[in-house]
Amino acid sequence: MNIIKLARHDRPRLSGLIKLYEQVFEMKPFAVPPAEYLDTLLTNPGIIFIVAEEEEKIVGGLTAHVLHSVYFTSAEVYVYDLAVSEELQRKGIGTQLMKAVQEYCRQQGYREVFVQADRPDQHALNFYQKTGGLPEDVIHFTYPLTGTSAT
């Protein structure tokens, strides 16, 4: 198993990660964005992609966003998505991914890594606590923007 932080030349791996998200998050029907868009994501220093690869197949991965602050000179990192292939879940891959993003962020001098989980998703809550996450009691608000395109 290789844990890899994606770089600008890793479009095929990013496509594999997106296809994994599609499967695990049951996002049917779903179209992978165009190659040019994926290239802009891979060159964006504010986005972190880390994948778990086994025999050249993406079996896990995460997407995180770097959030700069006006209150301190280091950034915080928000893990937006984390997925592991269903047949390989509960085998330590997710833990390896969380350790990898934390280590990368530590090397960059970032302040903290955080993630949200839905209260009913007990599996996610248990996973993040098991991997060292400290729960906070917050409420997430969403503002849907009608009339905008998701493409």
PDB file of C-alpha atoms in Angstrom:
ATOM      1  CA  MET A   1       0.000   0.000   0.000  1.00  0.00           C
ATOM      2  CA  ASN A   2       1.386   3.404  -0.993  1.00  0.00           C
ATOM      3  CA  ILE A   3       0.125   6.671   0.477  1.00  0.00           C
ATOM      4  CA  ILE A   4       0.740   9.466  -2.030  1.00  0.00           C
ATOM      5  CA  LYS A   5       0.180  13.232  -1.916  1.00  0.00           C
ATOM      6  CA  LEU A   6      -0.848  14.128  -5.431  1.00  0.00           C
ATOM      7  CA  ALA A   7       1.168  16.586  -7.497  1.00  0.00           C
ATOM      8  CA  ARG A   8       0.552  18.441 -10.756  1.00  0.00           C
ATOM      9  CA  HIS A   9       1.287  15.390 -12.944  1.00  0.00           C
ATOM     10  CA  ASP A  10      -1.175  13.081 -11.116  1.00  0.00           C
ATOM     11  CA  ARG A  11      -4.350  13.646 -13.157  1.00  0.00           C
ATOM     12  CA  PRO A  12      -4.954   9.884 -13.642  1.00  0.00           C
ATOM     13  CA  ARG A  13      -4.756   9.347  -9.872  1.00  0.00           C
ATOM     14  CA  LEU A  14      -7.105  12.280  -9.241  1.00  0.00           C
ATOM     15  CA  SER A  15      -9.567  10.794 -11.740  1.00  0.00           C
ATOM     16  CA  GLY A  16      -9.292   7.489  -9.869  1.00  0.00           C
ATOM     17  CA  LEU A  17      -9.965   9.261  -6.560  1.00  0.00           C
ATOM     18  CA  ILE A  18     -13.035  10.985  -7.972  1.00  0.00           C
ATOM     19  CA  LYS A  19     -14.339   7.654  -9.299  1.00  0.00           C
ATOM     20  CA  LEU A  20     -13.800   6.152  -5.837  1.00  0.00           C
ATOM     21  CA  TYR A  21     -15.805   9.025  -4.300  1.00  0.00           C
ATOM     22  CA  GLU A  22     -18.544   8.332  -6.866  1.00  0.00           C
ATOM     23  CA  GLN A  23     -18.742   4.681  -5.758  1.00  0.00           C
ATOM     24  CA  VAL A  24     -18.439   5.134  -1.997  1.00  0.00           C
ATOM     25  CA  PHE A  25     -20.706   8.201  -1.803  1.00  0.00           C
ATOM     26  CA  GLU A  26     -23.201   6.682  -4.293  1.00  0.00           C
ATOM     27  CA  MET A  27     -23.112   9.717  -6.610  1.00  0.00           C
ATOM     28  CA  LYS A  28     -24.882   8.224  -9.631  1.00  0.00           C
ATOM     29  CA  PRO A  29     -25.093   9.622 -12.275  1.00  0.00           C
ATOM     30  CA  PHE A  30     -21.852  11.566 -12.114  1.00  0.00           C
ATOM     31  CA  ALA A  31     -19.466  12.944 -14.731  1.00  0.00           C
ATOM     32  CA  VAL A  32     -15.806  13.507 -13.870  1.00  0.00           C
ATOM     33  CA  PRO A  33     -14.943  17.165 -14.585  1.00  0.00           C
ATOM     34  CA  PRO A  34     -12.859  17.924 -17.693  1.00  0.00           C
ATOM     35  CA  ALA A  35      -9.102  17.281 -17.646  1.00  0.00           C
ATOM     36  CA  GLU A  36      -8.285  20.996 -17.731  1.00  0.00           C
ATOM     37  CA  TYR A  37     -10.317  21.557 -14.563  1.00  0.00           C
ATOM     38  CA  LEU A  38      -8.596  18.658 -12.800  1.00  0.00           C
ATOM     39  CA  ASP A  39      -5.247  20.213 -13.748  1.00  0.00           C
ATOM     40  CA  THR A  40      -6.270  23.495 -12.091  1.00  0.00           C
ATOM     41  CA  LEU A  41      -7.158  21.594  -8.922  1.00  0.00           C
ATOM     42  CA  LEU A  42      -3.814  19.765  -8.898  1.00  0.00           C
ATOM     43  CA  THR A  43      -1.875  23.032  -9.222  1.00  0.00           C
ATOM     44  CA  ASN A  44      -3.918  24.860  -6.581  1.00  0.00           C
ATOM     45  CA  PRO A  45      -1.806  25.146  -3.396  1.00  0.00           C
ATOM     46  CA  GLY A  46      -5.006  25.475  -1.360  1.00  0.00           C
ATOM     47  CA  ILE A  47      -6.167  21.934  -2.146  1.00  0.00           C
ATOM     48  CA  ILE A  48      -4.560  18.753  -0.833  1.00  0.00           C
ATOM     49  CA  PHE A  49      -5.223  15.343  -2.375  1.00  0.00           C
ATOM     50  CA  ILE A  50      -3.813  12.239  -0.697  1.00  0.00           C
ATOM     51  CA  VAL A  51      -4.501   8.758  -2.024  1.00  0.00           C
ATOM     52  CA  ALA A  52      -3.955   5.176  -0.946  1.00  0.00           C
ATOM     53  CA  GLU A  53      -2.844   3.113  -3.899  1.00  0.00           C
ATOM     54  CA  GLU A  54      -2.565  -0.661  -4.093  1.00  0.00           C
ATOM     55  CA  GLU A  55      -1.258  -2.325  -7.259  1.00  0.00           C
ATOM     56  CA  GLU A  56      -1.747   0.956  -9.174  1.00  0.00           C
ATOM     57  CA  LYS A  57      -5.419   1.167  -8.121  1.00  0.00           C
ATOM     58  CA  ILE A  58      -6.795   3.962  -5.931  1.00  0.00           C
ATOM     59  CA  VAL A  59      -8.385   2.256  -2.909  1.00  0.00           C
ATOM     60  CA  GLY A  60      -8.712   5.283  -0.628  1.00  0.00           C
ATOM     61  CA  GLY A  61      -8.177   8.991  -0.541  1.00  0.00           C
ATOM     62  CA  LEU A  62      -9.013  12.362   0.838  1.00  0.00           C
ATOM     63  CA  THR A  63      -9.471  15.931  -0.298  1.00  0.00           C
ATOM     64  CA  ALA A  64      -8.606  18.778   2.058  1.00  0.00           C
ATOM     65  CA  HIS A  65      -8.680  22.568   1.773  1.00  0.00           C
ATOM     66  CA  VAL A  66      -6.174  24.989   3.262  1.00  0.00           C
ATOM     67  CA  LEU A  67      -7.914  27.865   5.045  1.00  0.00           C
ATOM     68  CA  HIS A  68      -5.782  30.913   5.779  1.00  0.00           C
ATOM     69  CA  SER A  69      -6.708  33.014   8.797  1.00  0.00           C
ATOM     70  CA  VAL A  70      -6.725  36.679   9.683  1.00  0.00           C
ATOM     71  CA  TYR A  71      -6.274  35.759  13.361  1.00  0.00           C
ATOM     72  CA  PHE A  72      -2.938  33.935  13.164  1.00  0.00           C
ATOM     73  CA  THR A  73      -0.185  33.483  10.618  1.00  0.00           C
ATOM     74  CA  SER A  74      -0.629  29.762  10.040  1.00  0.00           C
ATOM     75  CA  ALA A  75      -3.472  28.049   8.227  1.00  0.00           C
ATOM     76  CA  GLU A  76      -6.009  25.438   9.213  1.00  0.00           C
ATOM     77  CA  VAL A  77      -6.906  22.497   6.982  1.00  0.00           C
ATOM     78  CA  TYR A  78     -10.417  21.173   6.449  1.00  0.00           C
ATOM     79  CA  VAL A  79     -10.767  17.543   5.338  1.00  0.00           C
ATOM     80  CA  TYR A  80     -13.685  17.787   2.944  1.00  0.00           C
ATOM     81  CA  ASP A  81     -13.903  14.189   1.709  1.00  0.00           C
ATOM     82  CA  LEU A  82     -12.405  10.911   2.875  1.00  0.00           C
ATOM     83  CA  ALA A  83     -13.297   7.566   1.331  1.00  0.00           C
ATOM     84  CA  VAL A  84     -12.017   4.007   1.319  1.00  0.00           C
ATOM     85  CA  SER A  85     -13.134   1.327  -1.101  1.00  0.00           C
ATOM     86  CA  GLU A  86     -15.996  -0.550   0.574  1.00  0.00           C
ATOM     87  CA  GLU A  87     -14.286  -3.949   0.473  1.00  0.00           C
ATOM     88  CA  LEU A  88     -11.211  -2.505   2.215  1.00  0.00           C
ATOM     89  CA  GLN A  89     -12.906  -0.450   4.917  1.00  0.00           C
ATOM     90  CA  ARG A  90     -11.915  -1.049   8.546  1.00  0.00           C
ATOM     91  CA  LYS A  91      -8.437  -2.245   7.556  1.00  0.00           C
ATOM     92  CA  GLY A  92      -6.500   0.882   8.592  1.00  0.00           C
ATOM     93  CA  ILE A  93      -6.425   2.718   5.254  1.00  0.00           C
ATOM     94  CA  GLY A  94      -8.496   5.649   6.503  1.00  0.00           C
ATOM     95  CA  THR A  95      -6.239   5.904   9.555  1.00  0.00           C
ATOM     96  CA  GLN A  96      -3.167   6.001   7.295  1.00  0.00           C
ATOM     97  CA  LEU A  97      -4.760   8.764   5.213  1.00  0.00           C
ATOM     98  CA  MET A  98      -5.546  10.851   8.307  1.00  0.00           C
ATOM     99  CA  LYS A  99      -1.999  10.385   9.600  1.00  0.00           C
ATOM    100  CA  ALA A 100      -0.607  11.389   6.206  1.00  0.00           C
ATOM    101  CA  VAL A 101      -2.618  14.612   5.992  1.00  0.00           C
ATOM    102  CA  GLN A 102      -1.695  15.501   9.569  1.00  0.00           C
ATOM    103  CA  GLU A 103       1.990  14.894   8.916  1.00  0.00           C
ATOM    104  CA  TYR A 104       1.929  16.939   5.710  1.00  0.00           C
ATOM    105  CA  CYS A 105       0.160  19.801   7.503  1.00  0.00           C
ATOM    106  CA  ARG A 106       2.632  19.623  10.399  1.00  0.00           C
ATOM    107  CA  GLN A 107       5.511  19.924   7.902  1.00  0.00           C
ATOM    108  CA  GLN A 108       3.840  22.953   6.331  1.00  0.00           C
ATOM    109  CA  GLY A 109       3.461  24.636   9.729  1.00  0.00           C
ATOM    110  CA  TYR A 110      -0.338  24.604   9.649  1.00  0.00           C
ATOM    111  CA  ARG A 111      -2.200  25.092  12.920  1.00  0.00           C
ATOM    112  CA  GLU A 112      -4.717  22.229  12.863  1.00  0.00           C
ATOM    113  CA  VAL A 113      -6.677  19.782  10.746  1.00  0.00           C
ATOM    114  CA  PHE A 114     -10.420  19.497  11.189  1.00  0.00           C
ATOM    115  CA  VAL A 115     -13.284  17.514   9.684  1.00  0.00           C
ATOM    116  CA  GLN A 116     -17.035  17.413  10.108  1.00  0.00           C
ATOM    117  CA  ALA A 117     -19.212  14.351  10.511  1.00  0.00           C
ATOM    118  CA  ASP A 118     -22.970  14.051  10.589  1.00  0.00           C
ATOM    119  CA  ARG A 119     -24.361  13.128  14.017  1.00  0.00           C
ATOM    120  CA  PRO A 120     -26.296  10.095  12.695  1.00  0.00           C
ATOM    121  CA  ASP A 121     -23.130   8.668  11.067  1.00  0.00           C
ATOM    122  CA  GLN A 122     -21.865   6.749  14.088  1.00  0.00           C
ATOM    123  CA  HIS A 123     -19.219   4.962  12.010  1.00  0.00           C
ATOM    124  CA  ALA A 124     -17.638   8.300  11.027  1.00  0.00           C
ATOM    125  CA  LEU A 125     -17.874   9.652  14.579  1.00  0.00           C
ATOM    126  CA  ASN A 126     -16.157   6.543  15.949  1.00  0.00           C
ATOM    127  CA  PHE A 127     -13.491   6.655  13.230  1.00  0.00           C
ATOM    128  CA  TYR A 128     -12.523  10.287  13.831  1.00  0.00           C
ATOM    129  CA  GLN A 129     -12.422   9.802  17.608  1.00  0.00           C
ATOM    130  CA  LYS A 130     -10.350   6.627  17.215  1.00  0.00           C
ATOM    131  CA  THR A 131      -7.847   8.498  15.028  1.00  0.00           C
ATOM    132  CA  GLY A 132      -7.336  11.226  17.626  1.00  0.00           C
ATOM    133  CA  GLY A 133      -9.982  13.734  16.622  1.00  0.00           C
ATOM    134  CA  LEU A 134     -11.455  15.857  19.396  1.00  0.00           C
ATOM    135  CA  PRO A 135     -15.210  16.420  18.968  1.00  0.00           C
ATOM    136  CA  GLU A 136     -16.664  19.923  19.135  1.00  0.00           C
ATOM    137  CA  ASP A 137     -20.343  20.703  19.504  1.00  0.00           C
ATOM    138  CA  VAL A 138     -21.110  22.931  16.500  1.00  0.00           C
ATOM    139  CA  ILE A 139     -23.995  23.346  14.107  1.00  0.00           C
ATOM    140  CA  HIS A 140     -23.279  23.595  10.396  1.00  0.00           C
ATOM    141  CA  PHE A 141     -25.452  26.021   8.394  1.00  0.00           C
ATOM    142  CA  THR A 142     -25.889  25.784   4.633  1.00  0.00           C
ATOM    143  CA  TYR A 143     -27.001  28.558   2.283  1.00  0.00           C
ATOM    144  CA  PRO A 144     -28.201  26.988  -0.983  1.00  0.00           C
ATOM    145  CA  LEU A 145     -27.577  29.304  -3.893  1.00  0.00           C
ATOM    146  CA  THR A 146     -30.476  28.808  -6.286  1.00  0.00           C
ATOM    147  CA  GLY A 147     -30.002  29.438  -9.947  1.00  0.00           C
ATOM    148  CA  THR A 148     -26.297  28.536  -9.935  1.00  0.00           C
ATOM    149  CA  SER A 149     -24.753  25.767 -11.929  1.00  0.00           C
ATOM    150  CA  ALA A 150     -22.668  23.039 -10.289  1.00  0.00           C
ATOM    151  CA  THR A 151     -20.523  22.648 -13.418  1.00  0.00           C
TER     152      THR A 151
END
